[in-house]
Amino acid sequence: MSGKITFSLIKPYAVKMGYIGPILAMIHEAGFRISAITSTKLSKEQAESFYTIHKSKPFFDDLVEFMSSGPIVAMILEKENAVEDFRELIGHTDPEKAENGTIRKKYAKSVQSNAVHGSDSAENAIIECDFFFSKKERY
Ligand code: CMP
């Protein structure tokens, strides 16, 4: 399945603003199949663990605080070339630099509150999918 799956999160601010439906519609229209989905709220420890790769960054504590501040939606997405195609669909990390028509251009508020997360490699996609979903929860 390597290369055919990616992992995405809809972040707390986008959930709070009611953007789950519009974001899922964009994901569907772009040809991704949702093979697992759940709504949950991360504890601080879980957010730290999920973003451990960014532990040394100056924004780490704020990111953990933000990501554990409210419910999120986590999902596994399937498509050929999933990681790259999804990163193109979501756009630049900074919404001010995101291209027109991308999810972040439409729904992000700031670099931190950038509406969605998408895996940056096939290897990390597998790690991130396994963080949230067991085999029984994938269809
Ligand atoms: P995400 O795709 O979830 O991966 C790591 C997150 O860290 C990123 O989106 C942003 O929300 C956040 N991030 C990255 N760079 C910065 C930054 N310079 N300042 C604040 N947050 C950042």
Coordinates of N, CA and C and ligand atoms in Angstrom, one line a residue:
M1 N 0.8 -1.2 0.0 CA 0.0 0.0 0.0 C 0.9 1.3 0.0
S2 N 2.2 1.1 0.2 CA 3.1 2.3 0.2 C 2.9 3.1 -1.0
G3 N 2.8 4.4 -0.8 CA 2.7 5.3 -2.0 C 1.2 5.6 -2.3
K4 N 0.3 4.7 -1.9 CA -1.1 4.9 -2.2 C -1.9 5.4 -1.0
I5 N -1.3 5.6 0.1 CA -2.0 6.2 1.2 C -1.3 7.4 1.8
T6 N -2.2 8.3 2.3 CA -1.6 9.4 3.1 C -2.5 9.6 4.3
F7 N -2.0 10.4 5.2 CA -2.8 10.7 6.4 C -3.1 12.2 6.5
S8 N -4.3 12.5 7.0 CA -4.7 13.9 7.1 C -5.4 14.1 8.4
L9 N -5.3 15.3 9.0 CA -6.0 15.8 10.1 C -6.7 17.1 9.7
I10 N -8.0 17.2 10.1 CA -8.6 18.5 10.1 C -8.4 19.1 11.5
K11 N -7.8 20.3 11.6 CA -7.3 20.8 12.8 C -8.4 21.5 13.6
P12 N -8.2 21.8 14.9 CA -9.3 22.3 15.8 C -10.0 23.5 15.3
Y13 N -9.3 24.5 14.8 CA -10.0 25.7 14.4 C -10.9 25.5 13.2
A14 N -10.5 24.6 12.3 CA -11.3 24.3 11.1 C -12.6 23.5 11.5
V15 N -12.4 22.6 12.5 CA -13.5 21.9 13.0 C -14.5 22.8 13.6
K16 N -14.0 23.7 14.5 CA -14.8 24.7 15.2 C -15.6 25.6 14.3
M17 N -15.0 25.9 13.2 CA -15.6 26.8 12.2 C -16.6 26.1 11.3
G18 N -16.8 24.8 11.4 CA -17.8 24.1 10.6 C -17.3 23.7 9.2
Y19 N -15.9 23.6 9.1 CA -15.4 23.4 7.7 C -15.2 21.9 7.4
I20 N -15.6 21.0 8.3 CA -15.4 19.5 8.1 C -16.0 19.2 6.7
G21 N -17.3 19.5 6.5 CA -18.0 19.1 5.3 C -17.4 19.7 4.1
P22 N -17.1 21.0 4.0 CA -16.5 21.5 2.8 C -15.1 20.9 2.5
I23 N -14.3 20.7 3.5 CA -13.0 20.1 3.3 C -13.1 18.6 2.8
L24 N -14.0 17.9 3.4 CA -14.2 16.5 2.9 C -14.7 16.5 1.5
A25 N -15.6 17.4 1.1 CA -16.0 17.5 -0.3 C -14.9 17.8 -1.2
M26 N -13.9 18.7 -0.8 CA -12.8 18.9 -1.7 C -11.9 17.7 -1.8
I27 N -11.8 16.9 -0.7 CA -10.9 15.7 -0.7 C -11.6 14.7 -1.7
H28 N -12.9 14.5 -1.6 CA -13.6 13.6 -2.4 C -13.5 14.0 -3.9
E29 N -13.7 15.3 -4.2 CA -13.7 15.8 -5.6 C -12.3 15.6 -6.2
A30 N -11.3 15.6 -5.3 CA -9.9 15.5 -5.9 C -9.6 14.0 -6.1
G31 N -10.5 13.1 -5.8 CA -10.3 11.7 -6.2 C -9.8 10.8 -5.1
F32 N -9.7 11.3 -3.9 CA -9.3 10.4 -2.8 C -10.4 9.6 -2.2
R33 N -10.1 8.4 -1.8 CA -11.0 7.5 -1.1 C -10.7 7.6 0.4
I34 N -11.7 7.8 1.3 CA -11.4 7.8 2.7 C -11.6 6.4 3.2
S35 N -10.4 5.8 3.6 CA -10.5 4.4 4.0 C -10.6 4.2 5.5
A36 N -10.4 5.3 6.3 CA -10.6 5.3 7.7 C -10.9 6.8 8.1
I37 N -11.8 7.0 9.1 CA -12.0 8.4 9.6 C -12.5 8.3 11.0
T38 N -12.1 9.3 11.8 CA -12.6 9.4 13.2 C -12.5 10.8 13.7
S39 N -13.4 11.1 14.6 CA -13.3 12.4 15.3 C -12.9 12.1 16.7
T40 N -11.9 12.9 17.1 CA -11.3 12.7 18.5 C -10.7 14.0 19.0
K41 N -10.3 14.0 20.2 CA -9.6 15.1 20.8 C -8.3 14.6 21.4
L42 N -7.2 15.2 20.9 CA -5.8 14.8 21.4 C -5.6 15.3 22.8
S43 N -4.9 14.5 23.6 CA -4.4 15.0 24.9 C -3.1 15.7 24.5
K44 N -2.5 16.5 25.5 CA -1.2 17.1 25.2 C -0.2 16.1 24.9
E45 N -0.2 15.0 25.7 CA 0.8 14.0 25.5 C 0.7 13.4 24.1
Q46 N -0.5 13.1 23.6 CA -0.7 12.6 22.3 C -0.2 13.6 21.2
A47 N -0.6 14.9 21.4 CA -0.1 15.9 20.4 C 1.4 16.0 20.4
E48 N 2.0 15.9 21.5 CA 3.5 15.9 21.6 C 4.1 14.7 20.9
S49 N 3.5 13.6 21.1 CA 3.9 12.4 20.4 C 3.7 12.4 18.9
F50 N 2.6 12.9 18.5 CA 2.3 13.0 17.0 C 3.3 13.9 16.3
Y51 N 3.6 15.0 17.0 CA 4.5 16.1 16.4 C 5.9 16.0 16.9
T52 N 6.3 14.8 17.4 CA 7.6 14.7 18.0 C 8.8 15.1 17.1
I53 N 8.6 15.0 15.8 CA 9.6 15.4 14.8 C 9.9 16.9 14.9
H54 N 8.9 17.7 15.4 CA 9.1 19.1 15.5 C 9.5 19.6 16.9
K55 N 9.9 18.6 17.8 CA 10.1 18.9 19.2 C 11.1 20.1 19.4
S56 N 12.1 20.2 18.5 CA 13.2 21.2 18.7 C 12.8 22.5 18.2
K57 N 11.6 22.6 17.5 CA 11.3 23.9 16.8 C 10.7 24.9 17.9
P58 N 10.9 26.2 17.6 CA 10.4 27.2 18.6 C 8.9 27.2 18.7
F59 N 8.2 26.7 17.7 CA 6.7 26.7 17.7 C 6.1 25.5 18.3
F60 N 7.0 24.5 18.8 CA 6.5 23.2 19.2 C 5.4 23.3 20.4
D61 N 5.7 24.1 21.4 CA 4.8 24.1 22.6 C 3.4 24.7 22.2
D62 N 3.5 25.8 21.3 CA 2.2 26.4 20.9 C 1.4 25.4 20.0
L63 N 2.2 24.7 19.2 CA 1.5 23.7 18.3 C 0.8 22.6 19.1
V64 N 1.5 22.1 20.1 CA 0.9 21.1 21.0 C -0.3 21.6 21.7
E65 N -0.2 22.9 22.2 CA -1.3 23.5 22.9 C -2.5 23.6 21.9
F66 N -2.3 24.1 20.7 CA -3.3 24.3 19.8 C -4.0 23.0 19.3
M67 N -3.1 22.0 19.0 CA -3.6 20.7 18.5 C -4.4 19.9 19.6
S68 N -4.2 20.3 20.8 CA -5.0 19.6 21.9 C -6.1 20.4 22.4
S69 N -6.4 21.6 21.7 CA -7.4 22.5 22.3 C -8.8 22.2 21.9
G70 N -9.0 21.3 21.0 CA -10.4 20.9 20.6 C -10.4 19.7 19.7
P71 N -11.6 19.3 19.3 CA -11.7 18.1 18.5 C -11.1 18.3 17.1
I72 N -10.6 17.1 16.6 CA -10.0 17.1 15.3 C -10.7 16.0 14.5
V73 N -10.5 15.9 13.2 CA -10.9 14.8 12.4 C -9.6 14.2 11.8
A74 N -9.4 12.8 12.0 CA -8.3 12.1 11.5 C -8.7 11.2 10.4
M75 N -7.9 11.1 9.3 CA -8.4 10.1 8.3 C -7.2 9.6 7.5
I76 N -7.5 8.4 6.9 CA -6.5 7.8 6.0 C -7.1 8.0 4.6
L77 N -6.3 8.5 3.6 CA -6.8 8.8 2.3 C -6.0 7.9 1.3
E78 N -6.8 7.3 0.4 CA -6.2 6.4 -0.6 C -6.3 7.0 -2.0
K79 N -5.2 6.9 -2.8 CA -5.2 7.4 -4.2 C -3.8 7.0 -4.7
E80 N -3.6 6.9 -6.0 CA -2.3 6.8 -6.5 C -1.5 8.1 -6.2
N81 N -0.3 8.0 -5.9 CA 0.5 9.2 -5.6 C -0.1 10.0 -4.5
A82 N -0.6 9.4 -3.5 CA -1.4 10.0 -2.5 C -0.7 11.2 -1.7
V83 N 0.5 10.9 -1.3 CA 1.2 12.0 -0.5 C 1.4 13.3 -1.3
E84 N 1.9 13.1 -2.5 CA 2.2 14.3 -3.3 C 0.9 15.0 -3.7
D85 N 0.0 14.2 -4.2 CA -1.3 14.8 -4.7 C -2.0 15.5 -3.6
F86 N -2.0 14.9 -2.4 CA -2.7 15.6 -1.3 C -2.0 16.9 -0.8
R87 N -0.7 16.9 -0.9 CA 0.1 18.1 -0.5 C -0.2 19.2 -1.5
E88 N -0.4 18.8 -2.8 CA -0.8 19.8 -3.8 C -2.2 20.3 -3.5
L89 N -3.1 19.4 -3.1 CA -4.5 19.9 -2.8 C -4.6 20.8 -1.6
I90 N -3.7 20.5 -0.6 CA -3.8 21.4 0.6 C -3.1 22.7 0.5
G91 N -2.0 22.7 -0.3 CA -1.3 24.0 -0.5 C -0.2 24.2 0.5
H92 N 0.5 25.4 0.4 CA 1.6 25.7 1.2 C 1.2 25.8 2.7
T93 N 2.2 25.5 3.6 CA 1.9 25.5 5.0 C 1.4 26.9 5.5
D94 N 2.0 27.9 4.9 CA 1.5 29.3 5.2 C 0.4 29.6 4.3
P95 N -0.8 29.8 4.8 CA -2.0 30.1 3.9 C -1.8 31.3 3.0
E96 N -0.9 32.3 3.4 CA -0.7 33.5 2.6 C 0.1 33.1 1.3
K97 N 0.8 32.0 1.4 CA 1.6 31.5 0.2 C 0.9 30.4 -0.5
A98 N -0.3 30.0 0.0 CA -1.0 28.8 -0.6 C -1.6 29.3 -1.9
E99 N -1.6 28.4 -2.9 CA -2.2 28.7 -4.2 C -3.7 28.8 -4.2
N100 N -4.3 29.6 -5.1 CA -5.8 29.6 -5.1 C -6.3 28.2 -5.4
G101 N -7.5 28.0 -4.8 CA -8.1 26.7 -5.0 C -7.7 25.6 -4.1
T102 N -6.6 25.9 -3.2 CA -6.2 24.8 -2.3 C -7.0 24.9 -1.0
I103 N -7.0 23.8 -0.2 CA -7.8 23.8 1.0 C -7.3 24.9 2.0
R104 N -5.9 25.0 2.1 CA -5.4 26.0 3.1 C -5.7 27.4 2.6
K105 N -5.7 27.7 1.3 CA -6.0 29.0 0.9 C -7.5 29.4 1.3
K106 N -8.4 28.4 1.2 CA -9.8 28.6 1.5 C -10.1 28.6 2.9
Y107 N -9.5 27.7 3.7 CA -10.0 27.5 5.1 C -9.0 27.7 6.2
A108 N -7.7 28.1 5.9 CA -6.7 28.3 6.9 C -6.8 29.7 7.5
K109 N -6.4 29.8 8.7 CA -6.4 31.2 9.4 C -4.9 31.7 9.5
S110 N -4.0 30.8 9.7 CA -2.6 31.1 10.0 C -1.7 29.9 9.7
V111 N -0.4 30.1 9.9 CA 0.5 29.0 9.7 C 0.2 27.9 10.7
Q112 N 0.0 28.3 12.0 CA -0.3 27.2 13.0 C -1.7 26.7 12.7
S113 N -2.7 27.5 12.5 CA -4.1 27.1 12.3 C -4.4 27.0 10.8
N114 N -3.6 26.0 10.2 CA -3.7 26.0 8.8 C -4.6 24.9 8.2
A115 N -5.7 24.7 9.0 CA -6.9 23.9 8.5 C -6.6 22.4 8.5
V116 N -5.6 22.0 7.8 CA -5.3 20.5 7.7 C -3.9 20.2 7.8
H117 N -3.6 19.0 8.2 CA -2.3 18.4 8.1 C -2.3 17.3 7.0
G118 N -1.1 17.2 6.3 CA -1.0 16.1 5.4 C 0.4 15.5 5.5
S119 N 0.6 14.2 5.4 CA 1.9 13.6 5.6 C 2.9 14.1 4.6
D120 N 4.2 14.2 5.0 CA 5.2 14.7 4.0 C 6.0 13.7 3.3
S121 N 5.7 12.4 3.6 CA 6.4 11.3 2.9 C 5.6 10.0 3.0
A122 N 5.8 9.0 2.2 CA 5.1 7.8 2.3 C 5.4 7.1 3.6
E123 N 6.7 7.2 4.0 CA 7.1 6.6 5.3 C 6.4 7.2 6.5
N124 N 6.3 8.5 6.5 CA 5.6 9.2 7.6 C 4.1 9.0 7.5
A125 N 3.6 8.8 6.3 CA 2.1 8.5 6.2 C 1.8 7.2 6.9
I126 N 2.6 6.2 6.8 CA 2.4 4.9 7.4 C 2.5 5.1 9.0
I127 N 3.5 5.8 9.4 CA 3.6 6.0 10.9 C 2.4 6.8 11.4
E128 N 2.0 7.8 10.7 CA 0.8 8.6 11.2 C -0.5 7.9 11.1
C129 N -0.7 7.1 10.0 CA -1.9 6.3 10.0 C -2.0 5.3 11.1
D130 N -0.8 4.7 11.4 CA -0.7 3.7 12.5 C -0.9 4.4 13.9
F131 N -0.6 5.6 14.0 CA -0.8 6.4 15.3 C -2.2 6.4 15.6
F132 N -3.1 6.6 14.6 CA -4.5 6.8 14.9 C -5.4 5.6 14.6
F133 N -5.0 4.7 13.8 CA -5.9 3.6 13.4 C -5.3 2.2 13.5
S134 N -6.1 1.3 14.0 CA -5.7 -0.1 14.0 C -6.1 -0.7 12.6
K135 N -5.7 -1.9 12.3 CA -6.1 -2.6 11.0 C -7.6 -2.8 10.9
K136 N -8.2 -3.0 12.1 CA -9.7 -3.3 12.1 C -10.5 -2.0 11.7
E137 N -9.9 -0.9 11.8 CA -10.6 0.4 11.6 C -10.4 0.9 10.2
R138 N -9.8 0.1 9.3 CA -9.5 0.5 7.9 C -10.3 -0.3 6.9
Y139 N -11.0 0.3 6.0 CA -11.8 -0.4 5.0 C -11.5 0.0 3.6
Ligands
CMP1 P1 1.4 20.5 9.7 O1 1.3 20.1 8.3 O2 0.4 20.0 10.7 O3 2.9 20.1 10.2 C1 3.5 20.7 11.3 C2 2.8 22.0 11.7 O4 3.6 22.9 12.4 C3 2.4 22.8 10.5 O5 1.4 22.1 9.8 C4 2.0 24.1 11.1 O6 0.7 24.1 11.6 C5 3.0 24.2 12.2 N1 4.1 25.1 11.8 C6 5.0 25.0 10.9 N2 5.8 26.0 10.8 C7 5.4 26.9 11.8 C8 5.8 28.2 12.2 N3 6.8 28.8 11.6 N4 5.1 28.8 13.2 C9 4.1 28.2 13.8 N5 3.6 26.9 13.4 C10 4.3 26.3 12.4

